[in-house]
Tab-separated table of C-alpha atoms in Angstrom:
chain	number	residue	atom	x	y	z
W	26	MET	CA	-0.085	-0.025	0.072
W	27	GLU	CA	1.183	3.677	-0.772
W	28	GLU	CA	1.809	5.668	2.323
W	29	THR	CA	1.741	9.277	3.193
W	30	GLU	CA	3.958	10.775	5.888
W	31	THR	CA	3.128	13.918	7.735
W	32	GLY	CA	5.056	16.004	10.283
W	33	VAL	CA	7.203	19.111	10.709
W	34	PRO	CA	10.960	18.431	11.681
W	35	GLN	CA	11.559	19.804	15.319
W	36	GLY	CA	13.302	23.184	15.734
W	37	LYS	CA	12.492	24.254	12.145
W	38	PRO	CA	10.006	26.876	11.251
W	39	PRO	CA	6.734	25.489	10.149
W	40	GLY	CA	5.228	25.490	6.642
W	41	ARG	CA	1.544	26.335	6.688
W	42	SER	CA	-0.641	26.919	9.769
W	43	ARG	CA	-2.206	23.919	11.342
W	44	ARG	CA	-5.128	24.277	8.930
W	45	ARG	CA	-3.001	22.598	6.253
W	46	LEU	CA	-1.412	19.179	5.961
W	47	VAL	CA	1.670	17.650	4.509
W	48	THR	CA	0.523	14.964	2.047
W	49	MET	CA	3.181	13.223	-0.044
W	50	THR	CA	1.703	10.688	-2.388
W	51	VAL	CA	3.736	8.303	-4.316
W	52	LEU	CA	2.318	7.997	-7.727
W	53	ALA	CA	4.286	6.138	-10.535
W	54	GLY	CA	7.536	6.630	-8.662
W	55	ALA	CA	7.105	10.450	-8.233
W	56	VAL	CA	6.580	12.085	-4.934
W	57	LEU	CA	4.062	14.953	-5.169
W	58	ALA	CA	3.986	17.471	-2.212
W	59	THR	CA	0.538	18.769	-1.961
W	60	GLY	CA	0.579	20.799	1.365
W	61	VAL	CA	2.240	21.357	4.590
W	62	ALA	CA	1.445	19.973	8.128
W	63	GLY	CA	-1.226	21.672	9.915
W	64	ALA	CA	-2.887	24.187	7.373
W	65	VAL	CA	-6.227	24.028	5.751
W	66	ALA	CA	-6.997	21.603	2.829
W	67	ALA	CA	-6.382	22.812	-0.670
W	68	ALA	CA	-9.372	24.125	-2.635
W	69	ARG	CA	-11.578	21.330	-3.946
W	70	GLN	CA	-11.571	20.909	-7.577
W	71	GLU	CA	-13.711	18.774	-10.038
W	72	ALA	CA	-11.737	16.123	-11.883
W	73	PRO	CA	-11.788	16.511	-15.725
W	74	PRO	CA	-13.850	13.909	-17.486
W	75	GLY	CA	-12.007	10.647	-17.822
W	76	THR	CA	-9.525	11.575	-14.998
W	77	LYS	CA	-9.103	8.907	-12.383
W	78	VAL	CA	-10.209	9.960	-8.964
W	79	ARG	CA	-7.480	10.303	-6.352
W	80	ARG	CA	-8.367	10.306	-2.623
W	81	GLU	CA	-6.084	11.082	0.317
W	82	VAL	CA	-6.658	11.397	3.961
W	83	GLN	CA	-5.899	14.851	5.199
W	84	VAL	CA	-4.877	15.379	8.787
W	85	MET	CA	-6.338	18.915	9.427
W	86	ARG	CA	-5.049	19.028	12.951
W	87	ALA	CA	-2.478	16.936	14.937
W	88	PRO	CA	-0.048	18.202	17.621
W	89	ASN	CA	3.587	17.921	16.580
W	90	THR	CA	4.687	18.537	20.294
W	91	TYR	CA	2.430	17.710	23.142
W	92	TYR	CA	3.352	18.868	26.666
W	93	LEU	CA	1.860	16.827	29.581
W	94	PRO	CA	1.745	18.651	32.771
W	95	LEU	CA	3.287	16.962	35.926
W	96	ALA	CA	0.923	15.097	37.995
W	97	GLY	CA	-0.187	17.202	40.951
W	98	GLY	CA	0.415	20.483	39.348
W	99	ALA	CA	-2.000	23.217	38.804
W	100	ALA	CA	-1.965	23.026	35.073
W	101	ARG	CA	-4.627	20.718	33.324
W	102	PRO	CA	-3.508	18.453	30.297
W	103	PRO	CA	-4.614	20.137	26.997
W	104	ALA	CA	-7.059	18.097	24.871
W	105	PHE	CA	-5.052	15.658	22.558
W	106	ASP	CA	-7.245	16.842	19.503
W	107	HIS	CA	-7.198	15.688	15.971
W	108	ALA	CA	-9.133	16.372	12.899
W	109	PHE	CA	-9.364	14.647	9.515
W	110	ALA	CA	-10.963	15.425	6.227
W	111	ALA	CA	-10.927	13.964	2.647
W	112	GLY	CA	-8.776	15.326	0.020
W	113	GLY	CA	-7.533	14.722	-3.541
W	114	SER	CA	-9.202	15.313	-6.908
W	115	GLY	CA	-12.856	14.861	-7.924
W	116	SER	CA	-16.009	15.891	-6.314
W	117	ASP	CA	-16.714	15.539	-2.691
W	118	GLU	CA	-18.972	12.504	-3.341
W	119	GLU	CA	-16.149	10.817	-5.372
W	120	ARG	CA	-13.466	11.628	-2.727
W	121	THR	CA	-15.504	10.092	0.205
W	122	LEU	CA	-13.027	7.974	2.268
W	123	LYS	CA	-14.284	4.461	3.139
W	124	ASN	CA	-13.664	2.398	6.287
W	125	VAL	CA	-11.242	5.091	7.758
W	126	ARG	CA	-9.556	3.939	10.942
W	127	ALA	CA	-7.072	5.882	13.138
W	128	VAL	CA	-4.579	3.810	15.188
W	129	PHE	CA	-2.445	5.415	17.996
W	130	ASP	CA	0.630	3.609	19.048
W	131	LEU	CA	1.694	4.483	22.556
W	132	SER	CA	4.620	2.120	22.979
W	133	GLY	CA	7.022	5.174	22.697
W	134	LEU	CA	5.581	6.367	26.160
W	135	ARG	CA	6.697	3.577	28.241
W	136	GLY	CA	7.779	4.815	31.638
W	137	LYS	CA	6.906	8.508	30.745
W	138	ALA	CA	3.118	8.516	30.231
W	139	GLY	CA	-0.086	6.352	29.884
W	140	LEU	CA	-3.741	6.391	29.429
W	141	ARG	CA	-5.876	8.251	31.842
W	142	SER	CA	-9.010	7.588	29.806
W	143	VAL	CA	-10.155	6.550	26.375
W	144	SER	CA	-12.948	7.995	24.284
W	145	ALA	CA	-16.083	5.906	23.917
W	146	ALA	CA	-15.602	5.952	20.120
W	147	CYS	CA	-12.105	4.201	20.358
W	148	LYS	CA	-10.799	0.954	21.905
W	149	ALA	CA	-7.599	0.339	23.780
W	150	ASP	CA	-5.612	-2.884	23.543
W	151	GLY	CA	-2.230	-2.888	25.199
W	152	HIS	CA	-0.230	0.045	23.702
W	153	LEU	CA	-2.634	0.614	20.771
W	154	VAL	CA	-5.775	2.750	20.573
W	155	THR	CA	-8.013	2.168	17.639
W	156	CYS	CA	-10.691	4.508	16.547
W	157	PRO	CA	-13.053	3.526	13.744
W	158	LEU	CA	-14.034	6.661	11.785
W	159	ALA	CA	-16.389	4.993	9.246
W	160	ASP	CA	-16.892	6.768	5.902
W	161	PHE	CA	-16.486	10.538	5.416
W	162	TYR	CA	-15.434	13.444	3.202
W	163	GLN	CA	-16.147	16.393	5.582
W	164	ARG	CA	-14.144	17.469	8.557
W	165	THR	CA	-14.075	14.742	11.403
W	166	GLU	CA	-13.004	15.627	14.811
W	167	LEU	CA	-11.513	13.077	17.204
W	168	THR	CA	-10.138	13.279	20.855
W	169	PRO	CA	-8.971	9.677	21.121
W	170	PHE	CA	-7.789	9.718	24.811
W	171	GLN	CA	-6.485	11.470	27.881
W	172	LEU	CA	-2.918	11.051	28.987
W	173	GLU	CA	-1.422	11.172	32.387
W	174	THR	CA	2.290	11.118	33.527
W	175	ALA	CA	3.605	7.642	34.493
W	176	PRO	CA	4.830	7.004	38.074
W	177	GLY	CA	8.477	8.113	38.444
W	178	ALA	CA	8.412	10.139	35.084
W	179	LYS	CA	10.919	12.795	35.255
W	180	LYS	CA	10.360	16.436	34.181
W	181	GLY	CA	11.645	16.967	30.613
W	182	GLU	CA	11.539	13.469	29.508
W	183	SER	CA	9.945	12.800	26.228
W	184	GLY	CA	8.322	9.940	24.132
W	185	SER	CA	6.214	9.643	21.140
W	186	VAL	CA	2.680	8.773	19.944
W	187	ARG	CA	2.588	7.307	16.414
W	188	LEU	CA	-0.591	7.703	14.500
W	189	THR	CA	-1.489	5.744	11.383
W	190	VAL	CA	-4.773	6.518	9.518
W	191	THR	CA	-5.755	4.099	6.942
W	192	SER	CA	-8.819	3.833	4.482
W	193	SER	CA	-9.914	1.171	2.150
W	194	ASN	CA	-9.771	3.484	-0.762
W	195	ALA	CA	-6.848	5.944	-0.047
W	196	PRO	CA	-3.244	5.687	1.033
W	197	ALA	CA	-2.233	5.425	4.614
W	198	VAL	CA	-1.125	8.611	6.431
W	199	ARG	CA	1.347	8.627	9.408
W	200	HIS	CA	1.964	11.277	11.939
W	201	THR	CA	4.306	11.367	15.091
W	202	THR	CA	3.627	13.533	18.091
W	203	ARG	CA	6.491	14.155	20.513
W	204	VAL	CA	5.173	14.056	23.999
W	205	VAL	CA	7.146	15.851	26.738
W	206	VAL	CA	6.702	15.337	30.521
W	207	GLY	CA	6.070	18.728	32.107
W	208	ALA	CA	4.489	21.836	30.306
W	209	PRO	CA	5.812	25.311	29.739
W	210	GLU	CA	3.511	28.209	30.530
W	211	LEU	CA	3.689	31.078	28.136
W	212	THR	CA	3.157	34.638	29.299
W	213	THR	CA	3.067	38.014	27.674
W	214	ARG	CA	3.714	41.673	28.569
W	215	ARG	CA	0.632	43.731	29.329
W	216	PHE	CA	-0.082	47.108	27.838
W	217	ALA	CA	-2.131	49.974	29.123
W	218	PRO	CA	-4.630	51.541	26.674
W	219	ARG	CA	-3.509	54.726	24.780
W	220	GLU	CA	-5.764	57.692	24.292
W	221	LYS	CA	-6.024	60.743	22.015
W	222	LEU	CA	-3.592	59.401	19.361
W	223	THR	CA	-3.384	61.378	16.078
W	224	PRO	CA	-4.834	59.474	13.055
W	225	GLY	CA	-1.883	58.767	10.558
W	226	SER	CA	0.769	58.925	13.424
W	227	GLU	CA	3.111	56.177	14.280
W	228	LEU	CA	2.773	53.875	17.359
W	229	ALA	CA	5.686	51.678	18.700
W	230	PHE	CA	4.747	48.241	19.948
W	231	THR	CA	7.311	46.251	21.986
W	232	PRO	CA	5.831	42.891	22.785
W	233	ALA	CA	7.539	40.498	25.183
W	234	PHE	CA	7.029	36.951	26.373
W	235	GLY	CA	8.077	34.519	28.968
W	236	ASN	CA	7.813	30.955	30.312
W	237	LYS	CA	6.867	30.445	33.911
W	238	GLY	CA	6.235	26.796	33.365
W	239	GLU	CA	7.749	23.423	34.313
W	240	VAL	CA	9.920	22.848	31.142
W	241	PRO	CA	11.500	24.723	28.323
W	242	LEU	CA	9.634	25.328	25.027
W	243	ASP	CA	12.690	23.734	23.219
W	244	GLU	CA	11.188	24.007	19.719
W	245	GLY	CA	11.230	27.706	19.870
W	246	VAL	CA	8.616	30.439	19.862
W	247	SER	CA	6.405	31.886	17.216
W	248	LEU	CA	5.222	35.460	17.839
W	249	GLN	CA	2.180	36.836	16.053
W	250	VAL	CA	1.452	40.570	15.852
W	251	VAL	CA	-1.906	41.726	14.612
W	252	ALA	CA	-2.945	45.360	14.027
W	253	GLN	CA	-6.547	46.621	13.803
W	254	GLY	CA	-7.078	50.181	12.826
W	255	ALA	CA	-3.430	50.393	11.852
W	256	THR	CA	-0.895	48.900	9.556
W	257	LEU	CA	2.615	47.418	10.191
W	258	GLU	CA	5.880	47.688	8.375
W	259	ALA	CA	7.228	44.525	6.543
W	260	ARG	CA	10.636	45.068	8.173
W	261	TYR	CA	12.163	41.955	9.349
W	262	ASP	CA	13.538	38.995	7.312
W	263	ASN	CA	12.725	36.449	10.021
W	264	CYS	CA	9.039	37.511	10.004
W	265	ARG	CA	6.441	36.438	7.522
W	266	TYR	CA	3.588	39.078	6.643
W	267	ASP	CA	0.072	38.755	5.309
W	268	ARG	CA	1.321	41.169	2.656
W	269	LEU	CA	4.344	43.479	2.096
W	270	ASP	CA	2.380	46.578	1.364
W	271	ALA	CA	0.813	47.820	4.684
W	272	PRO	CA	0.495	44.369	6.346
W	273	THR	CA	-1.860	44.019	9.294
W	274	ARG	CA	-0.292	40.601	10.432
W	275	ALA	CA	3.183	39.525	11.138
W	276	GLN	CA	4.581	36.093	12.383
W	277	CYS	CA	8.217	35.933	13.582
W	278	ASP	CA	9.911	32.689	14.522
W	279	PHE	CA	12.623	32.385	17.127
W	280	PRO	CA	13.957	28.809	17.144
W	281	ALA	CA	16.436	29.144	19.924
W	282	GLY	CA	13.922	27.966	22.476
W	283	LEU	CA	12.414	29.528	25.515
W	284	PRO	CA	13.787	28.141	28.822
W	285	ALA	CA	11.723	27.738	31.994
W	286	GLY	CA	11.844	31.109	33.996
W	287	ALA	CA	13.053	33.122	31.161
W	288	ALA	CA	11.523	36.132	29.447
W	289	PHE	CA	12.413	38.202	26.266
W	290	GLU	CA	11.256	41.175	24.436
W	291	VAL	CA	11.882	42.235	20.820
W	292	ALA	CA	14.980	44.303	20.529
W	293	ASP	CA	13.393	46.466	17.953
W	294	ALA	CA	9.773	47.747	18.324
W	295	PHE	CA	7.109	47.008	15.765
W	296	ARG	CA	6.048	50.210	14.105
W	297	ALA	CA	2.333	50.756	13.379
W	298	THR	CA	0.826	53.322	11.309
W	299	ILE	CA	-2.587	54.416	12.522
W	300	GLY	CA	-5.277	54.681	9.955
W	301	THR	CA	-6.276	58.252	8.923
W	302	THR	CA	-9.909	57.579	9.482
W	303	ALA	CA	-9.584	55.284	12.467
W	304	THR	CA	-11.433	56.247	15.664
W	305	SER	CA	-9.983	53.303	17.687
W	306	GLY	CA	-7.927	50.152	17.141
W	307	SER	CA	-5.526	47.765	18.687
W	308	LEU	CA	-2.126	45.956	18.502
W	309	SER	CA	-2.088	42.485	19.896
W	310	ALA	CA	0.504	39.738	20.357
W	311	GLN	CA	0.143	35.937	20.696
W	312	VAL	CA	2.804	33.364	21.231
W	313	TRP	CA	2.995	29.515	20.631
W	314	GLY	CA	5.518	26.754	19.955
W	315	ILE	CA	6.944	26.708	16.486
W	316	GLY	CA	4.994	24.172	14.402
W	317	ASP	CA	1.906	24.024	16.750
W	318	PRO	CA	-0.041	27.338	16.263
W	319	PRO	CA	-3.746	27.622	17.174
W	320	GLU	CA	-5.631	26.068	14.515
W	321	TYR	CA	-7.013	29.302	13.047
W	322	ALA	CA	-3.987	31.428	13.638
W	323	GLY	CA	-0.553	31.707	12.054
W	324	LEU	CA	0.652	32.564	8.537
W	325	GLY	CA	1.480	30.060	5.850
W	326	GLY	CA	4.995	28.986	4.783
W	327	ASP	CA	4.506	30.711	1.460
W	328	ALA	CA	3.535	34.163	3.178
W	329	PRO	CA	6.228	36.694	2.126
W	330	HIS	CA	9.205	37.523	4.482
W	331	GLY	CA	10.143	41.159	5.355
W	332	THR	CA	13.158	42.554	3.365
W	333	GLY	CA	15.022	44.198	6.294
W	334	ALA	CA	17.341	43.089	9.184
W	335	THR	CA	16.673	40.215	11.451
W	336	LEU	CA	14.508	40.804	14.463
W	337	ARG	CA	16.346	39.743	17.675
W	338	LEU	CA	15.401	39.294	21.280
W	339	ARG	CA	16.917	40.644	24.510
W	340	PRO	CA	16.269	39.379	28.133
W	341	VAL	CA	13.788	41.193	30.290
W	342	ASP	CA	12.168	40.701	33.759
W	343	GLY	CA	8.955	38.783	32.966
W	344	SER	CA	7.776	38.631	36.574
W	345	GLY	CA	4.835	40.927	35.824
W	346	PHE	CA	3.628	39.139	32.722
W	347	GLY	CA	0.326	37.593	32.545
W	348	THR	CA	-0.983	34.496	30.792
W	349	GLY	CA	-2.798	34.678	27.413
W	350	GLY	CA	-2.168	37.027	24.634
W	351	ALA	CA	-1.154	40.862	24.866
W	352	HIS	CA	-3.366	43.746	23.846
W	353	LEU	CA	-2.664	47.339	23.365
W	354	ALA	CA	-5.897	49.133	22.692
W	355	PHE	CA	-5.960	52.815	21.326
W	356	ARG	CA	-8.263	55.591	20.699
W	357	THR	CA	-7.581	58.572	18.470
W	358	THR	CA	-8.752	62.077	18.211
W	359	GLN	CA	-10.865	61.190	15.152
W	360	THR	CA	-14.625	61.487	15.892
W	361	THR	CA	-17.674	59.883	14.092
W	362	ASP	CA	-21.058	61.560	14.249
W	363	ARG	CA	-23.437	58.778	14.124
W	364	LYS	CA	-26.977	59.738	13.269
W	365	ALA	CA	-30.186	57.908	13.461
W	366	VAL	CA	-32.599	58.191	10.619
W	367	GLY	CA	-36.315	58.091	11.607
W	368	PHE	CA	-39.083	56.511	9.423
W	369	THR	CA	-42.845	56.138	9.298
W	370	ILE	CA	-44.901	52.869	9.325
W	371	LYS	CA	-47.950	53.171	7.100
W	372	GLY	CA	-50.918	50.856	7.022
W	373	ARG	CA	-54.442	50.058	7.992
W	374	THR	CA	-55.532	48.648	11.443
W	375	GLY	CA	-55.271	44.950	11.495
W	376	GLU	CA	-52.799	44.797	8.542
W	377	VAL	CA	-49.234	43.297	8.545
W	378	VAL	CA	-46.838	45.764	6.865
W	379	THR	CA	-43.160	45.719	6.033
W	380	THR	CA	-40.940	48.895	6.244
W	381	GLN	CA	-37.426	49.542	5.299
W	382	VAL	CA	-35.134	50.558	8.188
W	383	PRO	CA	-32.848	53.388	6.994
W	384	SER	CA	-30.464	53.246	10.043
W	385	PRO	CA	-30.292	49.936	11.849
W	386	GLY	CA	-30.022	49.994	15.626
W	387	ARG	CA	-32.032	49.344	18.742
W	388	LEU	CA	-35.859	49.842	18.083
W	389	THR	CA	-38.805	50.602	20.412
W	390	LEU	CA	-42.044	49.846	18.543
W	391	PRO	CA	-44.779	52.424	18.516
W	392	GLU	CA	-47.777	51.608	20.853
W	393	GLY	CA	-50.433	49.507	19.188
W	394	THR	CA	-48.070	47.524	16.832
W	395	THR	CA	-46.590	43.956	17.279
W	396	LEU	CA	-43.400	42.650	15.722
W	397	VAL	CA	-44.007	40.016	13.182
W	398	PRO	CA	-40.860	37.780	12.452
W	399	LEU	CA	-40.286	35.811	9.413
W	400	GLY	CA	-42.214	32.511	9.418
W	401	PRO	CA	-40.944	29.005	8.688
W	402	GLY	CA	-39.932	28.642	5.148
W	403	GLU	CA	-39.947	32.351	4.489
W	404	GLN	CA	-36.729	33.825	2.908
W	405	ASP	CA	-35.555	37.318	2.125
W	406	GLU	CA	-32.235	38.794	1.121
W	407	ALA	CA	-32.641	41.503	3.661
W	408	LEU	CA	-32.250	40.925	7.551
W	409	TYR	CA	-35.201	41.570	9.777
W	410	CYS	CA	-35.607	43.330	13.133
W	411	ALA	CA	-36.121	40.846	15.853
W	412	HIS	CA	-37.082	41.081	19.570
W	413	GLU	CA	-34.388	41.328	22.174
W	414	LYS	CA	-34.267	38.555	24.722
W	415	GLY	CA	-37.240	39.442	27.104
W	416	GLY	CA	-38.035	42.456	25.072
W	417	GLU	CA	-41.473	41.639	23.789
W	418	GLN	CA	-43.409	43.392	26.733
W	419	GLU	CA	-41.352	46.589	26.313
W	420	ARG	CA	-41.739	46.463	22.483
W	421	ARG	CA	-37.907	46.418	22.103
W	422	ALA	CA	-36.186	44.864	19.106
W	423	GLU	CA	-32.749	44.782	17.491
W	424	CYS	CA	-32.452	45.835	13.785
W	425	PRO	CA	-29.182	44.496	12.352
W	426	GLN	CA	-27.055	45.937	9.519
W	427	GLY	CA	-28.598	44.221	6.449
W	428	PRO	CA	-26.523	43.369	3.197
W	429	ASP	CA	-25.920	46.127	0.537
W	430	GLY	CA	-28.811	46.394	-1.937
W	431	PHE	CA	-31.162	44.541	0.663
W	432	GLY	CA	-30.678	46.346	3.931
W	433	THR	CA	-32.919	45.797	6.991
W	434	LYS	CA	-36.624	45.440	7.251
W	435	LEU	CA	-39.224	45.742	9.999
W	436	ARG	CA	-42.456	43.819	9.755
W	437	VAL	CA	-45.250	44.598	12.234
W	438	ARG	CA	-48.975	44.028	12.739
W	439	ILE	CA	-50.960	47.112	13.306
W	440	ASP	CA	-53.143	46.003	16.197
W	441	ARG	CA	-55.037	49.200	17.051
W	442	ARG	CA	-55.079	52.782	16.263
W	443	VAL	CA	-53.258	54.927	18.861
W	444	GLU	CA	-53.264	58.671	18.130
W	445	GLY	CA	-49.875	60.193	18.416
W	446	ALA	CA	-48.051	56.895	18.720
W	447	ARG	CA	-44.441	56.996	18.196
W	448	GLY	CA	-41.493	54.710	18.706
W	449	SER	CA	-37.777	55.243	18.233
W	450	ILE	CA	-34.540	53.965	16.665
W	451	THR	CA	-31.209	54.410	18.187
W	452	VAL	CA	-28.031	53.685	16.346
W	453	PRO	CA	-25.053	52.067	18.145
W	454	TYR	CA	-22.409	54.635	19.130
W	455	ASP	CA	-19.430	55.102	21.323
W	456	PRO	CA	-19.606	58.135	23.508
W	457	ALA	CA	-15.842	58.602	23.303
W	458	GLU	CA	-15.949	58.885	19.636
W	459	ASP	CA	-19.262	60.518	18.951
W	460	PRO	CA	-19.228	64.282	19.442
W	461	ASP	CA	-23.085	64.802	19.291
W	462	GLU	CA	-25.145	62.120	21.036
W	463	GLU	CA	-28.378	63.849	20.569
W	464	ASN	CA	-28.708	62.854	17.062
W	465	ASN	CA	-28.262	58.997	17.834
W	466	THR	CA	-31.989	58.530	18.319
W	467	ALA	CA	-34.671	59.409	15.879
W	468	PRO	CA	-38.473	58.927	15.930
W	469	VAL	CA	-40.616	56.089	14.460
W	470	LEU	CA	-44.000	57.414	13.493
W	471	MET	CA	-47.388	55.877	12.530
W	472	GLU	CA	-49.423	56.890	9.565
W	473	TYR	CA	-52.952	55.101	9.417
W	474	THR	CA	-54.404	54.735	6.070
W	475	ASP	CA	-57.904	53.672	7.072
W	476	ALA	CA	-60.529	56.122	8.363
W	477	PRO	CA	-60.518	56.753	12.143
């Protein structure tokens, strides 16, 4: 049987983010590289008429390095999560994988870790855990078991879990996860918010990270910086960017490792240019082990590198750092005057009428009317106002921003005539950015078309 190998060499920068996969299929003696471990599957394509359908198992998610916290510690073991899908050529139906089975070999963990529990979908037999996955072509999630440290296991020891995924109509796929006894705990520097910045000005951002865990993060660290309401500079050759012209995301790899108890900051600040129309925004930083990004984070191996010098690190005191990502929020001197636009509901008593809402927001219905939501099977390209939770008695509703060309609609039943009845519509606004709050609310009037 042909086999497909997956995995990222330790200590080297990853290719794609974990949404992709390394699939190397041997066909007629040629090895075809069709992805990189951990990124999203390639776009599905229909096979030309007469073309033989090719199927392959895609490992959408699998840890390259798994850190198992020491027994009795405060840290909880992370989920040993995996995800699979069908890939290859042909339609989804043609690519359906048959009789898929995932087998985990834990013999490499002897003396270091063992099974704490096994999923009901899987079966353990000695050092093997077998998980039948049946037939599928869409994404299939699997958490096969939970691990625990073995008695006498020492901090820093490592073993391996070898995965083999087989299918009756596709080549086998293999992946190896390195399991380390003990876990790092990544921390990041905290930032105070910045106020009254000038649109178009430059803002320096110096993220820092540390490890207050049990063991080193020996595969190295990936640092991701994301800008909202601002753009970065593609300056560093060891960083990848979502684009070279005014990027908003950067991912920098530092493969030297992060010892337990150590902390570092970037030796040269990231420079962000605040948008000329931005009223607020943020710069955020997130760190993870190289090769194991969060599934929907990270940049692919084909993302462009910066053209300047190498971004380096320097030691700092990380005692005040916190867990989780870092976030620097800012506000500018730019203001936005949000204005509500009122409207009139027209119709006869007892009639159900639909009205276009010119400025979506929070609605209070005029007295004598009842909101009528779309019924089962009704469809419209526009979005409709709907009751807030518990807002029926107060006649409150939320009117969302509808798509261009279709907008937002309000449908009500005119239950009775109430002379002078009126409601209101209030647009969402931020008092710190809006210089005139008096025009954020406008009236919703009634016009009865039948005789009094």
